[in-house]
Short mmCIF file of C-alpha atoms and ligand atoms in Angstrom, two decimals:
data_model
loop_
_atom_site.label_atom_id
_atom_site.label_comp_id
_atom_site.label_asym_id
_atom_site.label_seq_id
_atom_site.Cartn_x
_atom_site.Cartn_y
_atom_site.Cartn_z
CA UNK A 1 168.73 -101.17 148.09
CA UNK A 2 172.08 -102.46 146.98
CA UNK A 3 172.63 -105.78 144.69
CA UNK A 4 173.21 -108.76 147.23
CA UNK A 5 172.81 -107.16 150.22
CA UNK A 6 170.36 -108.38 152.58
CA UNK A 7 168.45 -105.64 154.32
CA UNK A 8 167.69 -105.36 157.50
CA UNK A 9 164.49 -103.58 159.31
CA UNK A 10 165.93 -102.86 163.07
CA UNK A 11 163.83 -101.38 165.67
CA UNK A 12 165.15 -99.43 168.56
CA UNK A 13 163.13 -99.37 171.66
CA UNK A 14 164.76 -96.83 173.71
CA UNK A 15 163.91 -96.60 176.81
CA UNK A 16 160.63 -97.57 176.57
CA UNK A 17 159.03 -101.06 176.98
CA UNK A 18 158.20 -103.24 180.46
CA UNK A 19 157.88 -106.56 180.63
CA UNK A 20 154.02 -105.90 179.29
CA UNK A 21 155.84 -104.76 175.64
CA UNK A 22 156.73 -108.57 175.20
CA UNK A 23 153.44 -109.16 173.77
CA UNK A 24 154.85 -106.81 170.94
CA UNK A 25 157.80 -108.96 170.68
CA UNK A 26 156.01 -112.06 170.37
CA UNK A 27 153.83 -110.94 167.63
CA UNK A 28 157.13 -109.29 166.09
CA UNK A 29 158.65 -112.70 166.15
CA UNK A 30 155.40 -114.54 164.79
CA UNK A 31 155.12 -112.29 162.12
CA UNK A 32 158.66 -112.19 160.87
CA UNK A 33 158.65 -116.26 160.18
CA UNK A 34 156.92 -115.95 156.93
CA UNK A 35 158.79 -116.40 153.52
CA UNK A 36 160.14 -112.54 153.56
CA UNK A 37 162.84 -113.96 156.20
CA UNK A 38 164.80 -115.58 153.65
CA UNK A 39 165.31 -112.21 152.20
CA UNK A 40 165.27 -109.80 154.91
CA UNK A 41 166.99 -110.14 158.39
CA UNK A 42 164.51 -108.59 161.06
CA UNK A 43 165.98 -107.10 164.89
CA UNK A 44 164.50 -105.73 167.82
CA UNK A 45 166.79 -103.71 170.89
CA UNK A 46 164.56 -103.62 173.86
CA UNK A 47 166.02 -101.94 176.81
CA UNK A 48 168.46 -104.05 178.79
CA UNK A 49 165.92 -105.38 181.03
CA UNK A 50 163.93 -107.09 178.14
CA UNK A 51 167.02 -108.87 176.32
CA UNK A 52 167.13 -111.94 178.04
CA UNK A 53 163.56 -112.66 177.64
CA UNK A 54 163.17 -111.28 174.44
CA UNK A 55 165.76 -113.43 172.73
CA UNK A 56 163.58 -116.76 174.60
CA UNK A 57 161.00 -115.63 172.61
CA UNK A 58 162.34 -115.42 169.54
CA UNK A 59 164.45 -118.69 169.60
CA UNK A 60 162.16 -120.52 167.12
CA UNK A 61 161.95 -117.03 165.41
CA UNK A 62 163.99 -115.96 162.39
CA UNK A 63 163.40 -112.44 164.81
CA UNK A 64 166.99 -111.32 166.47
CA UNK A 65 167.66 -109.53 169.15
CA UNK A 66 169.67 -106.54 170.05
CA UNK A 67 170.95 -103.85 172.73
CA UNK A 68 171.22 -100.39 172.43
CA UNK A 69 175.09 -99.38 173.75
CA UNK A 70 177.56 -101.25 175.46
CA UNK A 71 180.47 -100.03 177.00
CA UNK A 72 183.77 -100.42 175.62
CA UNK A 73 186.05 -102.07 178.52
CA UNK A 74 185.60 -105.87 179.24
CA UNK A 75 184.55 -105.49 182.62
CA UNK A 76 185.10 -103.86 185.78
CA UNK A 77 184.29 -100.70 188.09
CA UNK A 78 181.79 -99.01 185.73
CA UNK A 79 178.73 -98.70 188.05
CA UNK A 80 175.14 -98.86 185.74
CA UNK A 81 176.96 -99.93 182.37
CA UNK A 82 176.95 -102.90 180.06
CA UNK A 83 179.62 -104.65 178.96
CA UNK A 84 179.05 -106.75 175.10
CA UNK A 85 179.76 -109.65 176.50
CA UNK A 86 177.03 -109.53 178.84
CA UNK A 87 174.80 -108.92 175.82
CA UNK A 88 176.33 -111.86 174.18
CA UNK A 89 176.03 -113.61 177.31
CA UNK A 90 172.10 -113.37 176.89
CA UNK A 91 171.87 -114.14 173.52
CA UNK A 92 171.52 -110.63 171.43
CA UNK A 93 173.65 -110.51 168.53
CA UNK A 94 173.50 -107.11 167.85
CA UNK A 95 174.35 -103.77 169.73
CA UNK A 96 174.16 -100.54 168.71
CA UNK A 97 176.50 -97.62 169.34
CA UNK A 98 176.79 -94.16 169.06
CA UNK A 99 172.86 -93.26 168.87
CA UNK A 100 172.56 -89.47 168.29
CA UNK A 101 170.77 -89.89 172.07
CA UNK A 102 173.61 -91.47 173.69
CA UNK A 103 176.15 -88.45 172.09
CA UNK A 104 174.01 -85.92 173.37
CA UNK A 105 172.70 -87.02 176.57
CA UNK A 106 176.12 -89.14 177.15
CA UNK A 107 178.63 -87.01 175.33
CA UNK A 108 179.86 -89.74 173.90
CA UNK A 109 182.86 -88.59 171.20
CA UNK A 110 183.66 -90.75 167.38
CA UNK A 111 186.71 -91.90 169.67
CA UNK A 112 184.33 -93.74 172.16
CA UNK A 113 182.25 -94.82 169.77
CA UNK A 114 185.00 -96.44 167.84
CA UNK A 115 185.98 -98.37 171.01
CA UNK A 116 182.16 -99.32 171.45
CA UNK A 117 182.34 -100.91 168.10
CA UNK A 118 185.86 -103.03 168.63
CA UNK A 119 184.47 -103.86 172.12
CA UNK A 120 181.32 -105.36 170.31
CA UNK A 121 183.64 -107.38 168.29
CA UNK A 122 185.02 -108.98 170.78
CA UNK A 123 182.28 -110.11 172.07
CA UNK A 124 180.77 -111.78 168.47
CA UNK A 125 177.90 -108.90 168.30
CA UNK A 126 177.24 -107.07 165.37
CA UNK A 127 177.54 -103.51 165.78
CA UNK A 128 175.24 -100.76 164.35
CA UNK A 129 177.01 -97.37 164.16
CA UNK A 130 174.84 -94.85 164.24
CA UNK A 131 176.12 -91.63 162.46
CA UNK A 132 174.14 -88.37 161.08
CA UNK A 133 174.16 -84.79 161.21
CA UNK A 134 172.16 -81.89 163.37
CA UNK A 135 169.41 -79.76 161.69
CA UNK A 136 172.24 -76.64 162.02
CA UNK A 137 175.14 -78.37 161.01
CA UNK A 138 172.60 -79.22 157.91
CA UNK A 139 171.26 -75.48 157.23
CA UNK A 140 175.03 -74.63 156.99
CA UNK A 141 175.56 -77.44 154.24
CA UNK A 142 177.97 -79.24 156.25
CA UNK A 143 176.07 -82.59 156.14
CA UNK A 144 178.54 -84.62 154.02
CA UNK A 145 181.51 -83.16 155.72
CA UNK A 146 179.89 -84.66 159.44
CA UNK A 147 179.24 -87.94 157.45
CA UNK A 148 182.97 -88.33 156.71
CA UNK A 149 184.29 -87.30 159.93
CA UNK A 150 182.06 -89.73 161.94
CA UNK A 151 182.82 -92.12 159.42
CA UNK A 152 186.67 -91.67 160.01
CA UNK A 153 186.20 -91.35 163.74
CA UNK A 154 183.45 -93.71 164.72
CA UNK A 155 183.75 -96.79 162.49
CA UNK A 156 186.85 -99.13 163.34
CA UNK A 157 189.20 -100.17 160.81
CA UNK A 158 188.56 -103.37 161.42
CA UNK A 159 184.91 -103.04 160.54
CA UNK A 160 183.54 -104.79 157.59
CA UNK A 161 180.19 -105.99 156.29
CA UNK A 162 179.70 -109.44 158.78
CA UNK A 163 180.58 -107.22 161.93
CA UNK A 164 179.51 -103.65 160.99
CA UNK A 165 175.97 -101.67 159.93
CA UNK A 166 176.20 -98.25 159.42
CA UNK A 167 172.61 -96.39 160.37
CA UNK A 168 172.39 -92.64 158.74
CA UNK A 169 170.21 -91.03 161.10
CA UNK A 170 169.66 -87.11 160.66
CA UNK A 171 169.49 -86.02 164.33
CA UNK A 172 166.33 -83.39 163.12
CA UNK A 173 164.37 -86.72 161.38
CA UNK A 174 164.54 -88.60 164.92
CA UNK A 175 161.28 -88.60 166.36
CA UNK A 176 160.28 -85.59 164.68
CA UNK A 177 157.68 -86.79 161.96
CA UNK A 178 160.50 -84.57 159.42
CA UNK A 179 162.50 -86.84 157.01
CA UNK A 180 164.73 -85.54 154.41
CA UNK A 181 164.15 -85.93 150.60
CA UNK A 182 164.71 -88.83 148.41
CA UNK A 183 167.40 -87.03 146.58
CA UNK A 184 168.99 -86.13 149.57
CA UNK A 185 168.59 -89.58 151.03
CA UNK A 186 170.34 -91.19 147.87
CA UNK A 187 173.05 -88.40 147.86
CA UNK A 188 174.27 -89.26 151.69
CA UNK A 189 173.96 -92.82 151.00
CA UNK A 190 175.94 -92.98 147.98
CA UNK A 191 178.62 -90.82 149.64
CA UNK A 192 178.89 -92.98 152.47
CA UNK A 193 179.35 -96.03 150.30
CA UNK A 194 182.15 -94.34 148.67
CA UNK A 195 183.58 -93.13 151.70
CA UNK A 196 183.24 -96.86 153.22
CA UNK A 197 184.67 -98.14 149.84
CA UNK A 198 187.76 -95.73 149.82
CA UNK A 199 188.57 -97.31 153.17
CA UNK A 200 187.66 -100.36 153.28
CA UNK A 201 187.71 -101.36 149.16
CA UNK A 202 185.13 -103.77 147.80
CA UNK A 203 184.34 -105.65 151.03
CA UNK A 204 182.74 -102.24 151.72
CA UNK A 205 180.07 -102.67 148.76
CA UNK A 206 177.98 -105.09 150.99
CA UNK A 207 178.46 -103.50 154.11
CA UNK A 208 174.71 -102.53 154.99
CA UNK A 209 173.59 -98.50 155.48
CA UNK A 210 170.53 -98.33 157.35
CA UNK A 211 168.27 -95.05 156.94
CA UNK A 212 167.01 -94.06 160.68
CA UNK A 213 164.54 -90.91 161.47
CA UNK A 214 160.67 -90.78 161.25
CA UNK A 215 160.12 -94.09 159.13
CA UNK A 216 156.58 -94.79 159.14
CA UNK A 217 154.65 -97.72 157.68
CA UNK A 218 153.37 -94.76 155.51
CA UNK A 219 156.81 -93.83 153.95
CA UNK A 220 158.74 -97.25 154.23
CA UNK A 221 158.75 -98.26 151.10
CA UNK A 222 159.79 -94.73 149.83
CA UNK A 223 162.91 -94.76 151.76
CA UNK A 224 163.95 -98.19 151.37
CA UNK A 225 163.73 -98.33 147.71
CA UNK A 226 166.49 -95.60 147.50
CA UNK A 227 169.49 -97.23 146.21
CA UNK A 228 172.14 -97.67 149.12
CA UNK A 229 169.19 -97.76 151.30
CA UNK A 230 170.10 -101.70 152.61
CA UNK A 231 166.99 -101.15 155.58
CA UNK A 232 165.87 -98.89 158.35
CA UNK A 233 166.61 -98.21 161.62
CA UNK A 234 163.09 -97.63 163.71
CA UNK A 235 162.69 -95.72 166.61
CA UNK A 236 158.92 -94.85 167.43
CA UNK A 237 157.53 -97.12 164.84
CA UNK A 238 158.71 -99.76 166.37
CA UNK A 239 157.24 -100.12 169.51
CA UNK A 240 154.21 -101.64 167.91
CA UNK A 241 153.83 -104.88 166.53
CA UNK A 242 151.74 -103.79 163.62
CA UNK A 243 153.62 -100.79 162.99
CA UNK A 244 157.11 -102.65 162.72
CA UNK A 245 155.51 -105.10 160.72
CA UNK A 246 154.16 -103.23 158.00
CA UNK A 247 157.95 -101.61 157.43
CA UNK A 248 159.07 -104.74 157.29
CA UNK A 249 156.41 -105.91 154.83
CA UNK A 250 157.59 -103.10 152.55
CA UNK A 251 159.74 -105.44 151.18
CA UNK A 252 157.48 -107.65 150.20
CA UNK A 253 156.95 -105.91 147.00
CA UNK A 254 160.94 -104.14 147.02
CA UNK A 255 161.96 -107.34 146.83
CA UNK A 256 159.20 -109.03 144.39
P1 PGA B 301 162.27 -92.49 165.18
O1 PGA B 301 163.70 -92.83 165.83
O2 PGA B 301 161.96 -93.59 164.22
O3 PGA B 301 161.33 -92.44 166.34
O4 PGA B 301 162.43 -91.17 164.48
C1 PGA B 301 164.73 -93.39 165.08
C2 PGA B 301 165.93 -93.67 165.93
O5 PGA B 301 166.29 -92.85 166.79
O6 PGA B 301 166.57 -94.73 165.78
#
């Protein structure tokens, strides 16, 4: 955690979820309206198809909704894509950008996801830029050396802590049950704060860092306790009500 920031518990859906996963989303909603939603901001990304019902469900909700990529031009000839604005346009408030999943299966460079980001603020979204390193580039100890370049590459200079969340996600900790160490958890968030700091100076202090990769109702609290640990990005976890829920709840006693 870090002094005055608000975390925030985000789940990504992938792409998984019909129109029968809005029963999850209902109960997310219900069960985010208690008194922990003056401390904690809560946010579900369903697939595409989902986001304009989803956010009618969680009007009267302190629940928000949001997608998982946009692309980075306005509008125009770019056949099965997104643009923020139509996220916007049905009421999400968040996008994220730059999943590990979207680099590999999408190629998608730091230089895209930069212009992901700006095209997100343009729109009024909230961007979540998702950063971390691969289990070799990890084994050769380059992990704070990938931070900083994605850092650099992917985050826009622009960015700062109303428009921009950083998520840490080691690409080996995604889906994989594998997560790494507190220690090494605290060390990559405390260099990215002083990366983001360098750059940005003390606006960068409240920008939030997410954790992503394998968080479990069982370890929540764990991870989210680590200093510079300002919430969790949730793949798997997510997708159930209960499951989300109880992450969330985690901070019933982080933040007691
Ligand atoms: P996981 O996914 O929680 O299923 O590991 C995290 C993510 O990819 O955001």
């Amino acid at each position: 955690m870090t002094p005055d920031v608000r975390p925030l518990v985000a789940g990504n859906w992938k792409m998984n979820g019909t129109r029968a996963a809005l029963d999850q989303i209902k109960a997310i909603a219900e069960g985010v309206d208690g008194p922990l939603a003056e401390k904690v901001d809560a946010l579900i990304c369903p697939p595409a198809t989902l986001l304009y019902v989803a956010t009618a469900l969680s009007t009267d909700s302190a629940l928000m909704i949001g997608a998982q990529d946009c692309h980075q031009d306005q509008s125009g000839a770019h056949t099965g894509d997104l643009s923020a604005e139509m996220i916007a346009d049905c009421f999400a408030t968040y996008v994220i950008v730059g999943h590990s999943e979207r680099r590999s299966d999408h190629a998608e460079t730091d230089h895209l996801v930069r212009a992901k980001a700006e095209a997100a603020y343009a729109a009024d979204l909230t961007a979540i830029i998702c950063i971390g390193e691969t289990a070799d580039e990890r084994k050769s100890g380059q992990t704070l050396e990938i931070l900083k370049r994605q850092l650099a590459g992917s985050v826009p200079d622009s960015a700062n802590a109303e428009t921009t969340v950083i998520a840490y996600e080691p690409v080996w900790a995604i889906g994989t049950g594998l997560t790494p160490t507190v220690d090494d958890v605290e060390k990559a968030h405390a260099f990215m704060r002083a990366e983001l700091v360098a750059r940005f100076g003390d606006a960068a202090k409240t920008m939030r860092i997410l954790y992503g990769g394998s968080v479990k109702p069982g370890n929540a609290r764990e991870l989210m306790g680590i200093a510079n640990v300002d919430g969790a990005l949730i793949g798997g976890a997510s997708l159930k009500a209960s499951d989300f829920l109880a992450i969330y709840g985690a901070y019933e006693v982080l933040t007691a």
